[in-house]
Amino acid sequence: MPCPDVIAWTTVITAYRNRGHSFHALAAFRRMSAASVAPNRVTMVSALGACADHGAIDTGAWIHRYVQKQGWELDVVLGTALVDMYGKCGRIAEGARVFSEMVERNVYTWNSIIGALALAQDGETALQWFFRMKANGVRPDAVTLTCVLSACAHAGFVDIGRKIFNLIVQGEYGFQPGIKHFGCMVDLLSRSGHLDDALRLVETMPSQPNAVIWGLLLRGCKAHGDSVLSEHVTLQLVELEPENAAHYVLLANLYAGTGRWLEAEEVLKWMKRKRLTKDAGWSLKMLEDSSSRYISDGDLMECAL
């Protein structure tokens, strides 16, 4: 095709973006501009999506200026794409301004703002937007509530998070919690030190918890110094992913960190027998009087200080 038109360029840009190749999508968009082919609204929506994925704020802001110069109305699709781009690039204030200029908004528009605030760990403002969304009669969807629960986790809003999660369970929003909602709640409870509640939630999930869920609980155990529960969770990870060497390293380090050197060495020997390896560079160092013991490259070693 010697002279691609706007439809051809838009097809290429959209295809790249949909396949997760945002860099190539933006490169195609720039080649299109260099060829003096004027973009249409569909082109801009796809390009803005690539900007959001790639963090290309300069290109995204240029598209916004172009839209303003052309006098295009910010319909729900184009406006939401701009809000999403600004939010994912960390320019939440600009995204909020675009939001206020839009005549029509949908749940995706609201999700873009709330999600950006959750990503920025501004839980209080994210909740304000969530309540504003509900006051405007917009029904939250699964993505909305994932963002809200994530915001609660980072802000430490345990009671609010529990209430929202319980409403999901009770069918208030028309669906049951998915694994992402459970993950956010486990994260919230673990971060805030409610480790027993977090474990109870994991063990009563309707589907099998995955490694991410257990990993969130393990992070909370480490943060709050619960070595007993850390061991239980790590053993669950080993059982869930028996070929993942990283879990055995965690277990060995846990044993070593509590002075159970023989058990730590047994784990490492078992790894060798199973030919499980982890990239070099990991280590555990523990001071004991005049000596330092550490695990490195699959061996339990001791050296004098």
PDB file of C-alpha atoms in Angstrom:
ATOM      1  CA  MET A   1       0.000   0.000   0.000  1.00  0.00           C
ATOM      2  CA  PRO A   2       2.047   2.998  -1.277  1.00  0.00           C
ATOM      3  CA  CYS A   3      -0.126   5.751   0.276  1.00  0.00           C
ATOM      4  CA  PRO A   4      -1.902   4.512   3.402  1.00  0.00           C
ATOM      5  CA  ASP A   5      -4.934   6.546   4.390  1.00  0.00           C
ATOM      6  CA  VAL A   6      -6.164   7.351   7.893  1.00  0.00           C
ATOM      7  CA  ILE A   7      -8.141   4.106   8.105  1.00  0.00           C
ATOM      8  CA  ALA A   8      -5.080   2.005   7.292  1.00  0.00           C
ATOM      9  CA  TRP A   9      -2.896   3.868   9.782  1.00  0.00           C
ATOM     10  CA  THR A  10      -5.552   3.640  12.478  1.00  0.00           C
ATOM     11  CA  THR A  11      -5.880  -0.102  11.908  1.00  0.00           C
ATOM     12  CA  VAL A  12      -2.135  -0.562  12.389  1.00  0.00           C
ATOM     13  CA  ILE A  13      -2.011   1.642  15.503  1.00  0.00           C
ATOM     14  CA  THR A  14      -5.008  -0.105  17.039  1.00  0.00           C
ATOM     15  CA  ALA A  15      -3.637  -3.567  16.266  1.00  0.00           C
ATOM     16  CA  TYR A  16      -0.307  -2.774  17.926  1.00  0.00           C
ATOM     17  CA  ARG A  17      -2.018  -1.308  20.966  1.00  0.00           C
ATOM     18  CA  ASN A  18      -4.436  -4.219  21.367  1.00  0.00           C
ATOM     19  CA  ARG A  19      -1.509  -6.638  21.338  1.00  0.00           C
ATOM     20  CA  GLY A  20       0.282  -4.731  24.070  1.00  0.00           C
ATOM     21  CA  HIS A  21       2.901  -3.184  21.778  1.00  0.00           C
ATOM     22  CA  SER A  22       2.365   0.428  22.807  1.00  0.00           C
ATOM     23  CA  PHE A  23       5.851   1.514  21.682  1.00  0.00           C
ATOM     24  CA  HIS A  24       5.193   0.313  18.137  1.00  0.00           C
ATOM     25  CA  ALA A  25       1.721   1.854  18.197  1.00  0.00           C
ATOM     26  CA  LEU A  26       3.202   5.243  19.046  1.00  0.00           C
ATOM     27  CA  ALA A  27       5.926   4.831  16.433  1.00  0.00           C
ATOM     28  CA  ALA A  28       3.242   4.174  13.813  1.00  0.00           C
ATOM     29  CA  PHE A  29       1.308   7.224  15.022  1.00  0.00           C
ATOM     30  CA  ARG A  30       4.394   9.404  14.580  1.00  0.00           C
ATOM     31  CA  ARG A  31       5.035   8.000  11.103  1.00  0.00           C
ATOM     32  CA  MET A  32       1.438   8.774  10.229  1.00  0.00           C
ATOM     33  CA  SER A  33       1.905  12.387  11.381  1.00  0.00           C
ATOM     34  CA  ALA A  34       5.163  12.643   9.431  1.00  0.00           C
ATOM     35  CA  ALA A  35       3.277  11.469   6.331  1.00  0.00           C
ATOM     36  CA  SER A  36       0.830  14.381   6.823  1.00  0.00           C
ATOM     37  CA  VAL A  37      -2.143  12.049   7.243  1.00  0.00           C
ATOM     38  CA  ALA A  38      -4.723  13.729   9.474  1.00  0.00           C
ATOM     39  CA  PRO A  39      -5.944  11.515  12.331  1.00  0.00           C
ATOM     40  CA  ASN A  40      -9.586  10.998  13.175  1.00  0.00           C
ATOM     41  CA  ARG A  41     -11.221  10.442  16.551  1.00  0.00           C
ATOM     42  CA  VAL A  42     -10.690   6.678  16.417  1.00  0.00           C
ATOM     43  CA  THR A  43      -6.996   7.205  15.712  1.00  0.00           C
ATOM     44  CA  MET A  44      -6.683   9.478  18.711  1.00  0.00           C
ATOM     45  CA  VAL A  45      -8.464   7.083  21.056  1.00  0.00           C
ATOM     46  CA  SER A  46      -6.078   4.264  20.096  1.00  0.00           C
ATOM     47  CA  ALA A  47      -3.039   6.541  20.319  1.00  0.00           C
ATOM     48  CA  LEU A  48      -4.124   7.805  23.734  1.00  0.00           C
ATOM     49  CA  GLY A  49      -4.461   4.206  24.918  1.00  0.00           C
ATOM     50  CA  ALA A  50      -0.887   3.559  23.801  1.00  0.00           C
ATOM     51  CA  CYS A  51       0.258   6.738  25.572  1.00  0.00           C
ATOM     52  CA  ALA A  52      -1.438   5.549  28.762  1.00  0.00           C
ATOM     53  CA  ASP A  53       0.198   2.122  28.542  1.00  0.00           C
ATOM     54  CA  HIS A  54       3.643   3.535  27.737  1.00  0.00           C
ATOM     55  CA  GLY A  55       3.561   6.597  29.998  1.00  0.00           C
ATOM     56  CA  ALA A  56       4.064   8.870  26.982  1.00  0.00           C
ATOM     57  CA  ILE A  57       2.724  12.050  28.562  1.00  0.00           C
ATOM     58  CA  ASP A  58       4.269  14.405  25.978  1.00  0.00           C
ATOM     59  CA  THR A  59       2.545  12.681  23.070  1.00  0.00           C
ATOM     60  CA  GLY A  60      -0.665  12.412  25.069  1.00  0.00           C
ATOM     61  CA  ALA A  61      -0.640  16.125  25.895  1.00  0.00           C
ATOM     62  CA  TRP A  62       0.054  16.926  22.213  1.00  0.00           C
ATOM     63  CA  ILE A  63      -3.018  14.877  21.230  1.00  0.00           C
ATOM     64  CA  HIS A  64      -5.089  16.817  23.766  1.00  0.00           C
ATOM     65  CA  ARG A  65      -3.933  20.125  22.278  1.00  0.00           C
ATOM     66  CA  TYR A  66      -4.743  18.840  18.793  1.00  0.00           C
ATOM     67  CA  VAL A  67      -8.250  17.871  19.905  1.00  0.00           C
ATOM     68  CA  GLN A  68      -8.761  21.335  21.375  1.00  0.00           C
ATOM     69  CA  LYS A  69      -7.405  23.043  18.253  1.00  0.00           C
ATOM     70  CA  GLN A  70      -9.755  21.041  16.042  1.00  0.00           C
ATOM     71  CA  GLY A  71     -12.685  21.938  18.261  1.00  0.00           C
ATOM     72  CA  TRP A  72     -13.692  18.307  18.726  1.00  0.00           C
ATOM     73  CA  GLU A  73     -16.339  17.653  21.339  1.00  0.00           C
ATOM     74  CA  LEU A  74     -15.194  15.485  24.210  1.00  0.00           C
ATOM     75  CA  ASP A  75     -17.647  12.629  23.814  1.00  0.00           C
ATOM     76  CA  VAL A  76     -17.609   9.771  26.297  1.00  0.00           C
ATOM     77  CA  VAL A  77     -15.088   7.692  24.323  1.00  0.00           C
ATOM     78  CA  LEU A  78     -12.517  10.370  23.510  1.00  0.00           C
ATOM     79  CA  GLY A  79     -12.943  12.098  26.859  1.00  0.00           C
ATOM     80  CA  THR A  80     -12.484   8.865  28.792  1.00  0.00           C
ATOM     81  CA  ALA A  81      -9.356   8.065  26.772  1.00  0.00           C
ATOM     82  CA  LEU A  82      -7.897  11.449  27.754  1.00  0.00           C
ATOM     83  CA  VAL A  83      -8.824  11.020  31.418  1.00  0.00           C
ATOM     84  CA  ASP A  84      -7.291   7.540  31.424  1.00  0.00           C
ATOM     85  CA  MET A  85      -4.106   8.733  29.743  1.00  0.00           C
ATOM     86  CA  TYR A  86      -3.572  11.589  32.182  1.00  0.00           C
ATOM     87  CA  GLY A  87      -4.368   9.375  35.153  1.00  0.00           C
ATOM     88  CA  LYS A  88      -1.979   6.584  34.183  1.00  0.00           C
ATOM     89  CA  CYS A  89       0.744   9.138  33.472  1.00  0.00           C
ATOM     90  CA  GLY A  90       0.337  10.592  36.958  1.00  0.00           C
ATOM     91  CA  ARG A  91      -1.308  13.845  35.864  1.00  0.00           C
ATOM     92  CA  ILE A  92      -4.500  13.358  37.843  1.00  0.00           C
ATOM     93  CA  ALA A  93      -5.351  17.064  38.071  1.00  0.00           C
ATOM     94  CA  GLU A  94      -5.326  17.372  34.266  1.00  0.00           C
ATOM     95  CA  GLY A  95      -7.463  14.253  34.029  1.00  0.00           C
ATOM     96  CA  ALA A  96      -9.958  15.727  36.489  1.00  0.00           C
ATOM     97  CA  ARG A  97     -10.172  18.901  34.390  1.00  0.00           C
ATOM     98  CA  VAL A  98     -10.969  16.868  31.290  1.00  0.00           C
ATOM     99  CA  PHE A  99     -13.548  14.956  33.326  1.00  0.00           C
ATOM    100  CA  SER A 100     -15.262  18.210  34.310  1.00  0.00           C
ATOM    101  CA  GLU A 101     -15.423  19.327  30.666  1.00  0.00           C
ATOM    102  CA  MET A 102     -17.184  16.175  29.502  1.00  0.00           C
ATOM    103  CA  VAL A 103     -20.914  16.385  28.839  1.00  0.00           C
ATOM    104  CA  GLU A 104     -21.437  12.629  29.155  1.00  0.00           C
ATOM    105  CA  ARG A 105     -19.561  10.165  31.340  1.00  0.00           C
ATOM    106  CA  ASN A 106     -19.860   6.438  31.974  1.00  0.00           C
ATOM    107  CA  VAL A 107     -18.509   3.960  34.488  1.00  0.00           C
ATOM    108  CA  TYR A 108     -15.219   3.712  32.569  1.00  0.00           C
ATOM    109  CA  THR A 109     -14.688   7.460  32.919  1.00  0.00           C
ATOM    110  CA  TRP A 110     -15.162   7.260  36.668  1.00  0.00           C
ATOM    111  CA  ASN A 111     -12.943   4.174  36.864  1.00  0.00           C
ATOM    112  CA  SER A 112     -10.130   6.051  35.140  1.00  0.00           C
ATOM    113  CA  ILE A 113     -10.081   8.734  37.839  1.00  0.00           C
ATOM    114  CA  ILE A 114     -10.554   6.369  40.776  1.00  0.00           C
ATOM    115  CA  GLY A 115      -7.975   3.940  39.391  1.00  0.00           C
ATOM    116  CA  ALA A 116      -5.416   6.707  38.942  1.00  0.00           C
ATOM    117  CA  LEU A 117      -5.908   7.865  42.522  1.00  0.00           C
ATOM    118  CA  ALA A 118      -5.584   4.299  43.793  1.00  0.00           C
ATOM    119  CA  LEU A 119      -2.377   3.906  41.779  1.00  0.00           C
ATOM    120  CA  ALA A 120      -1.087   7.136  43.313  1.00  0.00           C
ATOM    121  CA  GLN A 121      -1.974   5.710  46.753  1.00  0.00           C
ATOM    122  CA  ASP A 122      -4.310   8.623  47.474  1.00  0.00           C
ATOM    123  CA  GLY A 123      -6.946   6.516  49.164  1.00  0.00           C
ATOM    124  CA  GLU A 124      -8.905   9.348  50.729  1.00  0.00           C
ATOM    125  CA  THR A 125      -9.477  11.172  47.440  1.00  0.00           C
ATOM    126  CA  ALA A 126     -10.215   7.906  45.632  1.00  0.00           C
ATOM    127  CA  LEU A 127     -12.996   7.217  48.122  1.00  0.00           C
ATOM    128  CA  GLN A 128     -14.357  10.741  47.689  1.00  0.00           C
ATOM    129  CA  TRP A 129     -14.655  10.139  43.947  1.00  0.00           C
ATOM    130  CA  PHE A 130     -16.236   6.741  44.582  1.00  0.00           C
ATOM    131  CA  PHE A 131     -18.954   8.228  46.786  1.00  0.00           C
ATOM    132  CA  ARG A 132     -19.433  11.039  44.278  1.00  0.00           C
ATOM    133  CA  MET A 133     -19.845   8.418  41.558  1.00  0.00           C
ATOM    134  CA  LYS A 134     -22.573   6.667  43.519  1.00  0.00           C
ATOM    135  CA  ALA A 135     -24.276   9.988  44.297  1.00  0.00           C
ATOM    136  CA  ASN A 136     -24.430  10.643  40.541  1.00  0.00           C
ATOM    137  CA  GLY A 137     -26.324   7.394  40.047  1.00  0.00           C
ATOM    138  CA  VAL A 138     -23.488   5.535  38.302  1.00  0.00           C
ATOM    139  CA  ARG A 139     -23.395   1.858  39.290  1.00  0.00           C
ATOM    140  CA  PRO A 140     -19.880   0.666  40.159  1.00  0.00           C
ATOM    141  CA  ASP A 141     -18.567  -2.377  38.322  1.00  0.00           C
ATOM    142  CA  ALA A 142     -15.957  -4.967  39.276  1.00  0.00           C
ATOM    143  CA  VAL A 143     -13.090  -2.724  38.174  1.00  0.00           C
ATOM    144  CA  THR A 144     -14.377   0.201  40.235  1.00  0.00           C
ATOM    145  CA  LEU A 145     -14.457  -1.878  43.382  1.00  0.00           C
ATOM    146  CA  THR A 146     -11.036  -3.386  42.761  1.00  0.00           C
ATOM    147  CA  CYS A 147      -9.650   0.154  42.565  1.00  0.00           C
ATOM    148  CA  VAL A 148     -11.532   1.242  45.687  1.00  0.00           C
ATOM    149  CA  LEU A 149     -10.396  -1.756  47.736  1.00  0.00           C
ATOM    150  CA  SER A 150      -6.828  -1.203  46.556  1.00  0.00           C
ATOM    151  CA  ALA A 151      -7.078   2.421  47.657  1.00  0.00           C
ATOM    152  CA  CYS A 152      -8.350   1.290  51.067  1.00  0.00           C
ATOM    153  CA  ALA A 153      -5.424  -1.125  51.373  1.00  0.00           C
ATOM    154  CA  HIS A 154      -2.809   1.552  50.727  1.00  0.00           C
ATOM    155  CA  ALA A 155      -4.538   4.076  52.989  1.00  0.00           C
ATOM    156  CA  GLY A 156      -5.200   1.612  55.809  1.00  0.00           C
ATOM    157  CA  PHE A 157      -8.972   2.130  55.746  1.00  0.00           C
ATOM    158  CA  VAL A 158      -9.799  -1.251  57.267  1.00  0.00           C
ATOM    159  CA  ASP A 159     -13.389  -0.604  58.347  1.00  0.00           C
ATOM    160  CA  ILE A 160     -14.417   1.015  55.064  1.00  0.00           C
ATOM    161  CA  GLY A 161     -12.728  -1.743  53.082  1.00  0.00           C
ATOM    162  CA  ARG A 162     -14.496  -4.433  55.095  1.00  0.00           C
ATOM    163  CA  LYS A 163     -17.857  -2.714  54.596  1.00  0.00           C
ATOM    164  CA  ILE A 164     -17.416  -2.391  50.833  1.00  0.00           C
ATOM    165  CA  PHE A 165     -16.219  -5.986  50.485  1.00  0.00           C
ATOM    166  CA  ASN A 166     -19.154  -7.264  52.543  1.00  0.00           C
ATOM    167  CA  LEU A 167     -21.552  -5.338  50.298  1.00  0.00           C
ATOM    168  CA  ILE A 168     -20.039  -7.094  47.281  1.00  0.00           C
ATOM    169  CA  VAL A 169     -20.493 -10.468  48.981  1.00  0.00           C
ATOM    170  CA  GLN A 170     -24.104  -9.592  49.792  1.00  0.00           C
ATOM    171  CA  GLY A 171     -24.790  -8.891  46.108  1.00  0.00           C
ATOM    172  CA  GLU A 172     -25.217  -5.137  46.484  1.00  0.00           C
ATOM    173  CA  TYR A 173     -23.433  -4.506  43.177  1.00  0.00           C
ATOM    174  CA  GLY A 174     -24.858  -7.413  41.221  1.00  0.00           C
ATOM    175  CA  PHE A 175     -21.838  -9.721  41.258  1.00  0.00           C
ATOM    176  CA  GLN A 176     -19.762 -11.771  43.663  1.00  0.00           C
ATOM    177  CA  PRO A 177     -16.183 -10.837  44.527  1.00  0.00           C
ATOM    178  CA  GLY A 178     -13.540 -12.097  42.132  1.00  0.00           C
ATOM    179  CA  ILE A 179      -9.973 -13.050  42.880  1.00  0.00           C
ATOM    180  CA  LYS A 180      -8.802  -9.428  42.518  1.00  0.00           C
ATOM    181  CA  HIS A 181     -11.272  -8.293  45.164  1.00  0.00           C
ATOM    182  CA  PHE A 182     -10.095 -11.060  47.484  1.00  0.00           C
ATOM    183  CA  GLY A 183      -6.505 -10.076  46.772  1.00  0.00           C
ATOM    184  CA  CYS A 184      -7.167  -6.457  47.702  1.00  0.00           C
ATOM    185  CA  MET A 185      -8.851  -7.508  50.945  1.00  0.00           C
ATOM    186  CA  VAL A 186      -6.016  -9.862  51.863  1.00  0.00           C
ATOM    187  CA  ASP A 187      -3.603  -7.010  51.162  1.00  0.00           C
ATOM    188  CA  LEU A 188      -5.666  -4.603  53.275  1.00  0.00           C
ATOM    189  CA  LEU A 189      -5.918  -6.966  56.240  1.00  0.00           C
ATOM    190  CA  SER A 190      -2.274  -8.050  55.999  1.00  0.00           C
ATOM    191  CA  ARG A 191      -0.905  -4.522  55.783  1.00  0.00           C
ATOM    192  CA  SER A 192      -2.938  -3.462  58.813  1.00  0.00           C
ATOM    193  CA  GLY A 193      -1.801  -6.413  60.923  1.00  0.00           C
ATOM    194  CA  HIS A 194      -5.061  -8.378  60.875  1.00  0.00           C
ATOM    195  CA  LEU A 195      -3.185 -11.505  59.855  1.00  0.00           C
ATOM    196  CA  ASP A 196      -5.598 -14.043  61.343  1.00  0.00           C
ATOM    197  CA  ASP A 197      -8.495 -12.410  59.502  1.00  0.00           C
ATOM    198  CA  ALA A 198      -6.471 -12.382  56.300  1.00  0.00           C
ATOM    199  CA  LEU A 199      -5.658 -16.087  56.650  1.00  0.00           C
ATOM    200  CA  ARG A 200      -9.299 -16.898  57.377  1.00  0.00           C
ATOM    201  CA  LEU A 201     -10.348 -15.020  54.248  1.00  0.00           C
ATOM    202  CA  VAL A 202      -7.801 -16.873  52.109  1.00  0.00           C
ATOM    203  CA  GLU A 203      -8.859 -20.257  53.464  1.00  0.00           C
ATOM    204  CA  THR A 204     -12.563 -19.576  52.853  1.00  0.00           C
ATOM    205  CA  MET A 205     -12.244 -18.295  49.290  1.00  0.00           C
ATOM    206  CA  PRO A 206     -14.676 -20.015  46.891  1.00  0.00           C
ATOM    207  CA  SER A 207     -11.811 -20.754  44.506  1.00  0.00           C
ATOM    208  CA  GLN A 208      -8.271 -21.901  45.197  1.00  0.00           C
ATOM    209  CA  PRO A 209      -6.058 -18.964  46.179  1.00  0.00           C
ATOM    210  CA  ASN A 210      -3.192 -18.416  43.780  1.00  0.00           C
ATOM    211  CA  ALA A 211       0.423 -17.549  44.505  1.00  0.00           C
ATOM    212  CA  VAL A 212      -0.307 -13.820  44.372  1.00  0.00           C
ATOM    213  CA  ILE A 213      -2.875 -14.122  47.160  1.00  0.00           C
ATOM    214  CA  TRP A 214      -0.521 -16.128  49.368  1.00  0.00           C
ATOM    215  CA  GLY A 215       2.294 -13.729  48.517  1.00  0.00           C
ATOM    216  CA  LEU A 216       0.268 -10.750  49.743  1.00  0.00           C
ATOM    217  CA  LEU A 217      -0.344 -12.522  53.036  1.00  0.00           C
ATOM    218  CA  LEU A 218       3.331 -13.449  53.304  1.00  0.00           C
ATOM    219  CA  ARG A 219       4.339  -9.818  52.830  1.00  0.00           C
ATOM    220  CA  GLY A 220       2.084  -8.861  55.729  1.00  0.00           C
ATOM    221  CA  CYS A 221       3.531 -11.632  57.885  1.00  0.00           C
ATOM    222  CA  LYS A 222       7.041 -10.357  57.261  1.00  0.00           C
ATOM    223  CA  ALA A 223       6.064  -6.740  57.899  1.00  0.00           C
ATOM    224  CA  HIS A 224       4.552  -7.655  61.252  1.00  0.00           C
ATOM    225  CA  GLY A 225       7.186 -10.210  62.255  1.00  0.00           C
ATOM    226  CA  ASP A 226       4.956 -13.282  62.378  1.00  0.00           C
ATOM    227  CA  SER A 227       7.454 -16.050  61.616  1.00  0.00           C
ATOM    228  CA  VAL A 228       5.020 -18.861  62.465  1.00  0.00           C
ATOM    229  CA  LEU A 229       2.415 -17.764  59.948  1.00  0.00           C
ATOM    230  CA  SER A 230       5.185 -16.911  57.468  1.00  0.00           C
ATOM    231  CA  GLU A 231       6.278 -20.544  57.548  1.00  0.00           C
ATOM    232  CA  HIS A 232       2.716 -21.785  57.005  1.00  0.00           C
ATOM    233  CA  VAL A 233       2.182 -19.436  54.064  1.00  0.00           C
ATOM    234  CA  THR A 234       5.531 -20.268  52.482  1.00  0.00           C
ATOM    235  CA  LEU A 235       4.737 -23.989  52.695  1.00  0.00           C
ATOM    236  CA  GLN A 236       1.465 -23.259  50.899  1.00  0.00           C
ATOM    237  CA  LEU A 237       3.427 -21.540  48.138  1.00  0.00           C
ATOM    238  CA  VAL A 238       5.755 -24.530  47.864  1.00  0.00           C
ATOM    239  CA  GLU A 239       2.779 -26.865  47.565  1.00  0.00           C
ATOM    240  CA  LEU A 240       1.089 -24.615  45.018  1.00  0.00           C
ATOM    241  CA  GLU A 241       4.173 -24.117  42.834  1.00  0.00           C
ATOM    242  CA  PRO A 242       6.563 -26.996  43.602  1.00  0.00           C
ATOM    243  CA  GLU A 243       8.877 -26.141  40.711  1.00  0.00           C
ATOM    244  CA  ASN A 244       9.386 -22.510  41.743  1.00  0.00           C
ATOM    245  CA  ALA A 245      12.817 -22.265  43.323  1.00  0.00           C
ATOM    246  CA  ALA A 246      12.087 -18.852  44.822  1.00  0.00           C
ATOM    247  CA  HIS A 247       9.634 -20.370  47.292  1.00  0.00           C
ATOM    248  CA  TYR A 248      12.264 -22.789  48.598  1.00  0.00           C
ATOM    249  CA  VAL A 249      14.700 -19.924  48.970  1.00  0.00           C
ATOM    250  CA  LEU A 250      12.113 -18.071  51.039  1.00  0.00           C
ATOM    251  CA  LEU A 251      11.586 -21.152  53.187  1.00  0.00           C
ATOM    252  CA  ALA A 252      15.308 -21.695  53.688  1.00  0.00           C
ATOM    253  CA  ASN A 253      15.818 -18.049  54.593  1.00  0.00           C
ATOM    254  CA  LEU A 254      12.903 -18.245  57.006  1.00  0.00           C
ATOM    255  CA  TYR A 255      14.435 -21.247  58.754  1.00  0.00           C
ATOM    256  CA  ALA A 256      17.850 -19.602  58.835  1.00  0.00           C
ATOM    257  CA  GLY A 257      16.385 -16.369  60.152  1.00  0.00           C
ATOM    258  CA  THR A 258      14.967 -18.233  63.144  1.00  0.00           C
ATOM    259  CA  GLY A 259      18.148 -20.195  63.781  1.00  0.00           C
ATOM    260  CA  ARG A 260      16.886 -23.482  62.307  1.00  0.00           C
ATOM    261  CA  TRP A 261      20.033 -24.047  60.279  1.00  0.00           C
ATOM    262  CA  LEU A 262      19.669 -27.797  59.779  1.00  0.00           C
ATOM    263  CA  GLU A 263      16.196 -27.377  58.307  1.00  0.00           C
ATOM    264  CA  ALA A 264      17.441 -24.570  56.080  1.00  0.00           C
ATOM    265  CA  GLU A 265      20.251 -26.777  54.818  1.00  0.00           C
ATOM    266  CA  GLU A 266      17.831 -29.644  54.171  1.00  0.00           C
ATOM    267  CA  VAL A 267      15.690 -27.386  52.000  1.00  0.00           C
ATOM    268  CA  LEU A 268      18.725 -26.350  49.962  1.00  0.00           C
ATOM    269  CA  LYS A 269      19.890 -29.951  49.593  1.00  0.00           C
ATOM    270  CA  TRP A 270      16.419 -30.917  48.401  1.00  0.00           C
ATOM    271  CA  MET A 271      16.586 -28.110  45.843  1.00  0.00           C
ATOM    272  CA  LYS A 272      19.860 -29.494  44.546  1.00  0.00           C
ATOM    273  CA  ARG A 273      18.437 -32.991  44.256  1.00  0.00           C
ATOM    274  CA  LYS A 274      15.479 -31.619  42.300  1.00  0.00           C
ATOM    275  CA  ARG A 275      17.842 -29.403  40.264  1.00  0.00           C
ATOM    276  CA  LEU A 276      15.908 -26.301  41.171  1.00  0.00           C
ATOM    277  CA  THR A 277      17.988 -23.177  40.824  1.00  0.00           C
ATOM    278  CA  LYS A 278      17.475 -19.485  41.398  1.00  0.00           C
ATOM    279  CA  ASP A 279      19.526 -16.703  39.889  1.00  0.00           C
ATOM    280  CA  ALA A 280      22.629 -15.847  41.862  1.00  0.00           C
ATOM    281  CA  GLY A 281      22.556 -12.701  43.904  1.00  0.00           C
ATOM    282  CA  TRP A 282      20.081 -13.601  46.622  1.00  0.00           C
ATOM    283  CA  SER A 283      21.337 -13.913  50.136  1.00  0.00           C
ATOM    284  CA  LEU A 284      20.397 -13.876  53.763  1.00  0.00           C
ATOM    285  CA  LYS A 285      22.752 -12.424  56.317  1.00  0.00           C
ATOM    286  CA  MET A 286      22.343 -12.893  60.038  1.00  0.00           C
ATOM    287  CA  LEU A 287      24.701 -11.754  62.754  1.00  0.00           C
ATOM    288  CA  GLU A 288      25.364 -14.166  65.586  1.00  0.00           C
ATOM    289  CA  ASP A 289      27.961 -13.011  68.094  1.00  0.00           C
ATOM    290  CA  SER A 290      31.251 -13.185  66.156  1.00  0.00           C
ATOM    291  CA  SER A 291      30.093 -15.017  63.071  1.00  0.00           C
ATOM    292  CA  SER A 292      27.859 -14.381  60.079  1.00  0.00           C
ATOM    293  CA  ARG A 293      25.898 -17.166  58.458  1.00  0.00           C
ATOM    294  CA  TYR A 294      24.274 -16.716  55.104  1.00  0.00           C
ATOM    295  CA  ILE A 295      22.699 -18.606  52.248  1.00  0.00           C
ATOM    296  CA  SER A 296      24.211 -17.992  48.841  1.00  0.00           C
ATOM    297  CA  ASP A 297      24.047 -19.845  45.534  1.00  0.00           C
ATOM    298  CA  GLY A 298      22.312 -22.829  47.088  1.00  0.00           C
ATOM    299  CA  ASP A 299      24.804 -23.432  49.889  1.00  0.00           C
ATOM    300  CA  LEU A 300      24.604 -22.763  53.590  1.00  0.00           C
ATOM    301  CA  MET A 301      27.886 -21.192  54.518  1.00  0.00           C
ATOM    302  CA  GLU A 302      29.534 -19.700  57.563  1.00  0.00           C
ATOM    303  CA  CYS A 303      32.303 -17.158  57.666  1.00  0.00           C
ATOM    304  CA  ALA A 304      34.115 -15.335  60.435  1.00  0.00           C
ATOM    305  CA  LEU A 305      33.663 -11.595  60.709  1.00  0.00           C
TER     306      LEU A 305
END
